Short mmCIF file of C-alpha atoms in Angstrom, two decimals:
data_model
loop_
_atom_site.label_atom_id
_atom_site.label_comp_id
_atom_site.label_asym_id
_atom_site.label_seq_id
_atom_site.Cartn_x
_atom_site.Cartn_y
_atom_site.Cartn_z
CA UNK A 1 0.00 0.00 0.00
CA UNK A 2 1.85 3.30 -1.35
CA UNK A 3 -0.41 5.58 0.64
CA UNK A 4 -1.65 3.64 4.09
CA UNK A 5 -2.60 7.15 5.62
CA UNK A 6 -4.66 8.19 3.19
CA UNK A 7 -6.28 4.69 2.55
CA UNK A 8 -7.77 4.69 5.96
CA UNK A 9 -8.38 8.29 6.31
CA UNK A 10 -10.54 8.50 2.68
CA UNK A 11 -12.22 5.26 3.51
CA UNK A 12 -13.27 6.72 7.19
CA UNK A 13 -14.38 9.36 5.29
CA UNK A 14 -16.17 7.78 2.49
CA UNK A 15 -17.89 5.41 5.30
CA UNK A 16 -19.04 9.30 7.16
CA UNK A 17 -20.81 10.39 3.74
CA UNK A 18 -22.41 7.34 3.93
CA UNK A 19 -24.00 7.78 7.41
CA UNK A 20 -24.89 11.38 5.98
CA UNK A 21 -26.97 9.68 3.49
CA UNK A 22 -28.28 7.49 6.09
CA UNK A 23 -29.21 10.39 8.07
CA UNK A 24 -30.48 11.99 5.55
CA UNK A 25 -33.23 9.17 4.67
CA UNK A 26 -34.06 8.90 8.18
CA UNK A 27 -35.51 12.23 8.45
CA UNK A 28 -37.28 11.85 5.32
CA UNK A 29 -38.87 9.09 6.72
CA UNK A 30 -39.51 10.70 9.46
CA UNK A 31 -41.18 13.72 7.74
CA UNK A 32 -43.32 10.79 5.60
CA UNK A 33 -44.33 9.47 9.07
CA UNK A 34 -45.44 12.64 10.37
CA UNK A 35 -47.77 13.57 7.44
CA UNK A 36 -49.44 9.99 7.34
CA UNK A 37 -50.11 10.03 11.08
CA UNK A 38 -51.50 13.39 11.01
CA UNK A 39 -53.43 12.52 7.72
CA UNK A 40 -54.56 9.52 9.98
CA UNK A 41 -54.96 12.09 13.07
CA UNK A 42 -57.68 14.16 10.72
CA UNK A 43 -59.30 11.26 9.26
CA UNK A 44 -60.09 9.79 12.44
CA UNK A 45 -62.38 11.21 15.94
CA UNK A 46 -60.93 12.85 18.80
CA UNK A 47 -59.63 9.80 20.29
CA UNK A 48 -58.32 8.42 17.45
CA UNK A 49 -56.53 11.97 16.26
CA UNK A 50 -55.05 12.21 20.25
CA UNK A 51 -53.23 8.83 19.65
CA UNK A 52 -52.21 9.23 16.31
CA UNK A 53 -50.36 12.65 17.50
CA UNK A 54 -49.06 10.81 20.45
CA UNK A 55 -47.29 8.02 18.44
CA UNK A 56 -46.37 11.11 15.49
CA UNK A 57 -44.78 12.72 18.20
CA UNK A 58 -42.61 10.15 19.64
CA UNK A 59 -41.62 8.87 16.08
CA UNK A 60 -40.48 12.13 15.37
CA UNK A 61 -38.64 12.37 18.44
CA UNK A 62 -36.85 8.86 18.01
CA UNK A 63 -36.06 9.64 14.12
CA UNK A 64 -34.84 13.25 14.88
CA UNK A 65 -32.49 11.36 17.31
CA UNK A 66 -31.39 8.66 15.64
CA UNK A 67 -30.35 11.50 12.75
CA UNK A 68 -28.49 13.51 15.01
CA UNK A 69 -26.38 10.54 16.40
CA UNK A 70 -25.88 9.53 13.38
CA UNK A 71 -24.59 12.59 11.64
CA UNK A 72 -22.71 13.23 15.34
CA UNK A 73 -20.76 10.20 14.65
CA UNK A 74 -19.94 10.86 10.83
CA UNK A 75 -18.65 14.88 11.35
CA UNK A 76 -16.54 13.15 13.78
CA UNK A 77 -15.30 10.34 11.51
CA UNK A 78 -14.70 12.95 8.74
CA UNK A 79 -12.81 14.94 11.16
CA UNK A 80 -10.53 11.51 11.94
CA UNK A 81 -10.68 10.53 8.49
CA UNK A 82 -9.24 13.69 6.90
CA UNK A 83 -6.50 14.05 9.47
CA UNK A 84 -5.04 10.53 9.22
CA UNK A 85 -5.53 11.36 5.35
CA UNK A 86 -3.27 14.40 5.52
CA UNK A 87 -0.40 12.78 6.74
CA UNK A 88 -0.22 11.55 3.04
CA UNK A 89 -1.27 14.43 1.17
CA UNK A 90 -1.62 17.88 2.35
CA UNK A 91 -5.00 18.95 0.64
CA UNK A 92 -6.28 16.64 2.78
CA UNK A 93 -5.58 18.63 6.05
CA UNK A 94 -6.90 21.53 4.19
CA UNK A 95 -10.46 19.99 3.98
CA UNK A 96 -9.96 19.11 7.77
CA UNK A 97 -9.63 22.90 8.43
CA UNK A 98 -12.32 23.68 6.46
CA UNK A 99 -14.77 21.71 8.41
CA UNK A 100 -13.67 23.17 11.47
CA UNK A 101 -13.80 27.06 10.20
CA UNK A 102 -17.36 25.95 9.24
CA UNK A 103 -18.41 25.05 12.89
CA UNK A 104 -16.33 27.73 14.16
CA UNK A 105 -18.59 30.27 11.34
CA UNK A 106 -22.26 28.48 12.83
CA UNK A 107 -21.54 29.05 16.31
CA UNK A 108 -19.98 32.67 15.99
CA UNK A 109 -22.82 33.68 13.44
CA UNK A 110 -25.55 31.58 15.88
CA UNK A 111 -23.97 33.84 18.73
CA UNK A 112 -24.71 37.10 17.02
CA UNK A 113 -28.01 36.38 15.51
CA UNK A 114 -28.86 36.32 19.70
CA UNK A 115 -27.56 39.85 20.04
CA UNK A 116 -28.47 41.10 16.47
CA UNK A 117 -31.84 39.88 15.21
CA UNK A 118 -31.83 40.49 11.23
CA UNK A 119 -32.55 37.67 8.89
CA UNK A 120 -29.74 38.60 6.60
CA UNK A 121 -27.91 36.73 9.21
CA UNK A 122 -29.79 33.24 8.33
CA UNK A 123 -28.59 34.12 4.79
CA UNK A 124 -24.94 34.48 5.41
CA UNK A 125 -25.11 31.58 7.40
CA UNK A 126 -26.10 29.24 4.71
CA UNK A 127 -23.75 31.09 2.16
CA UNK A 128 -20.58 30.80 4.74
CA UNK A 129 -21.92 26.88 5.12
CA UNK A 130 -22.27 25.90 1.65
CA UNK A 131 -19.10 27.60 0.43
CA UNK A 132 -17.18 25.72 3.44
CA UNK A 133 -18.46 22.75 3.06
CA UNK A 134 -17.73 22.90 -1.09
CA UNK A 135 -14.13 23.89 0.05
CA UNK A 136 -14.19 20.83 1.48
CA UNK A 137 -15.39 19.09 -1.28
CA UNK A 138 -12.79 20.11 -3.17
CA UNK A 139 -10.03 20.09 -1.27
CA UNK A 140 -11.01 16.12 -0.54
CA UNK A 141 -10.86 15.84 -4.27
CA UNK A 142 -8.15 17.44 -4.92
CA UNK A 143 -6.11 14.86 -2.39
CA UNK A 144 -7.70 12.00 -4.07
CA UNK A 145 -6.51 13.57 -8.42
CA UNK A 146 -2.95 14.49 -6.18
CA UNK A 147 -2.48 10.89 -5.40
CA UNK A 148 -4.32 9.33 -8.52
CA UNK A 149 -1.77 11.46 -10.77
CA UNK A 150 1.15 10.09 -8.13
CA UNK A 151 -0.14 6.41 -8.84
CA UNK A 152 -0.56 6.91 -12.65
CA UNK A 153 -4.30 6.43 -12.24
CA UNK A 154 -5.21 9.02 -15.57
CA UNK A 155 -9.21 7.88 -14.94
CA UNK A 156 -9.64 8.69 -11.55
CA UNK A 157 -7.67 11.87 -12.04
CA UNK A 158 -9.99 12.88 -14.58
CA UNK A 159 -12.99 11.89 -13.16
CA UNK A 160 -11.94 13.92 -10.23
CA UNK A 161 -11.50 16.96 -12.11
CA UNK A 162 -14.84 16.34 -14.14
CA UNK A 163 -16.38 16.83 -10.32
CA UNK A 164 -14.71 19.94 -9.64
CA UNK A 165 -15.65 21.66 -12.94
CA UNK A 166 -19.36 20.72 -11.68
CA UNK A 167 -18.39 22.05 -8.42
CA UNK A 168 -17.07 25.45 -9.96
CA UNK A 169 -19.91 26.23 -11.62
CA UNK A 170 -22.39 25.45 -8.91
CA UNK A 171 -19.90 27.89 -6.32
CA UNK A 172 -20.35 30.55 -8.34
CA UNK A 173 -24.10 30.03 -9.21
CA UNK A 174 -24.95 29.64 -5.59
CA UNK A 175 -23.00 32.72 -4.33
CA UNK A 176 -24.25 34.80 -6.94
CA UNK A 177 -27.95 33.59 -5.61
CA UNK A 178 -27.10 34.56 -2.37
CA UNK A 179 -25.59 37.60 -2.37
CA UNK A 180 -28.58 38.65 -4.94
CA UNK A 181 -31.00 37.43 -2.38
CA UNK A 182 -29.12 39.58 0.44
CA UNK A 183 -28.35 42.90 -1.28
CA UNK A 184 -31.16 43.22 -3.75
CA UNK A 185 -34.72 43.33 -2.08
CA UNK A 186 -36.85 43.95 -5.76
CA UNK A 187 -38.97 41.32 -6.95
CA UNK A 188 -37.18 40.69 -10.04
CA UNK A 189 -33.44 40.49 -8.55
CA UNK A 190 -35.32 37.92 -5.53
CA UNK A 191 -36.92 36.12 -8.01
CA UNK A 192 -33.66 35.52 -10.19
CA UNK A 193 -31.81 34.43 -6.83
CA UNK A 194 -35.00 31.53 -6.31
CA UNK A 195 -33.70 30.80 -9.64
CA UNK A 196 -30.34 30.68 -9.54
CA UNK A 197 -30.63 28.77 -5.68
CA UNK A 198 -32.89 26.36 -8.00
CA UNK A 199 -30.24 25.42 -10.47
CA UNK A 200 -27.77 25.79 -8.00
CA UNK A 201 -29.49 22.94 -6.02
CA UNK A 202 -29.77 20.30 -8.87
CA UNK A 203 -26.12 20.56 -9.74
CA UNK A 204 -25.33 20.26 -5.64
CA UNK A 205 -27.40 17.37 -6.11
CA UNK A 206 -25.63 15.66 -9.23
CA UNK A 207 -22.22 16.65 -7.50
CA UNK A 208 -23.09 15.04 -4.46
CA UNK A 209 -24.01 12.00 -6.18
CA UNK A 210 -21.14 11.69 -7.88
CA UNK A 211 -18.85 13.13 -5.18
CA UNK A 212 -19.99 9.36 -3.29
CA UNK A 213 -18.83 7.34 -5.81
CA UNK A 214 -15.46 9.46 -6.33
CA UNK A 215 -14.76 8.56 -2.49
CA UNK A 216 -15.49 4.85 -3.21
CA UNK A 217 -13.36 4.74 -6.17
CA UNK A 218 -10.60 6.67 -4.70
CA UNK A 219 -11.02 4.85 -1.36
CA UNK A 220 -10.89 1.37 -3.51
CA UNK A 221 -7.70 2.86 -5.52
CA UNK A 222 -5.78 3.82 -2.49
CA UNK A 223 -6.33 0.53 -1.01
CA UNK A 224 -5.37 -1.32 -3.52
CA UNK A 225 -2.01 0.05 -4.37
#
């Protein structure tokens, strides 16, 4: 194994996306839950609409849980993944920092929105998230093209950089939406940011997609060398 560092620390990582997606479906499920019970809750007499909320509540409680343990327990492996990871390749540690100026950014900007009420706060929030958590994106694929280009692997270095042309776009799409959305209060301009968050949105979607099986197939290539 030419890389054993960042074998483990992309697989650890790979396995915490995974558990994202896990905790993703969960509260789906638990937001499909909710509307059938309370579907079943108006449907149904008193009686029958007081249990239905009592079991829609505690599902909700147990799913919304279960979600936060398990997304809990993947920041944390990502955290562990990426640093073992960087002791290969230095993009790597990058990412790591990235993650933790993210949750540095949500508790400083949950902090002031206490002292300073304005909902442009909410705004920058999710703009400072997203563009932190696409750094990270990146920087975890840049590793992965770093080593596949060190290993001679031309497909997963170009697949790689097929992800962060994707990724490029979609930056500057969504930033453009959000700072549109902030600084521009006409119709017009707020309907072009709903727009542009739109498209921004499916692409985050395609590039997440594919992003997954990146990690596998780096993950797989690292471990196999």
């Amino acid at each position: 194994m030419t890389f054993p560092n960042a074998a483990k620390g992309v697989k650890k990582y790979f396995n915490a996306e995974i558990m994202v997606l896990i905790a993703t479906a969960v509260t789906i499920v638990s937001a499909i839950v909710s509307l059938i019970l309370a579907i079943v809750a108006g449907s149904t007499g008193d009686e029958g609409a007081a249990v239905a909320g009592g079991i829609g509540v505690i599902l909700l409680a147990v799913f919304l849980l279960a979600s936060m343990v398990i997304l809990s327990i993947a920041f944390i492996l990502q955290l562990v993944g990426l640093r073992q990871a960087g002791k290969d390749e230095s993009s790597f540690k990058t990412a790591f920092w990235f993650i933790i100026l993210s949750l540095a950014a949500a508790v400083a900007l949950g902090v002031l929105s206490l002292f300073l009420p304005n909902r442009n706060l909410d705004k920058v929030s999710s703009a400072v998230s997203m563009f932190t958590q696409l750094m990270t994106i990146i920087y975890v694929i840049t590793g992965i093209r770093t080593l596949a280009v060190s290993l001679q692997n031309e497909t997963i270095a170009a697949r790689g950089q097929s992800i962060l042309n994707f990724l490029t776009v979609m930056l500057i799409i969504a930033l453009v939406a959000n700072f549109t959305a902030i600084f521009f209060r006409s119709g017009v301009m707020q309907i072009i940011a709903a727009v542009l968050s739109l498209v921004a949105g499916v692409i985050k979607l395609i590039v997440d997609i594919r992003f997954l099986f990146y990690l596998g197939a780096g993950a797989k290539m690292l471990a196999n060398e």
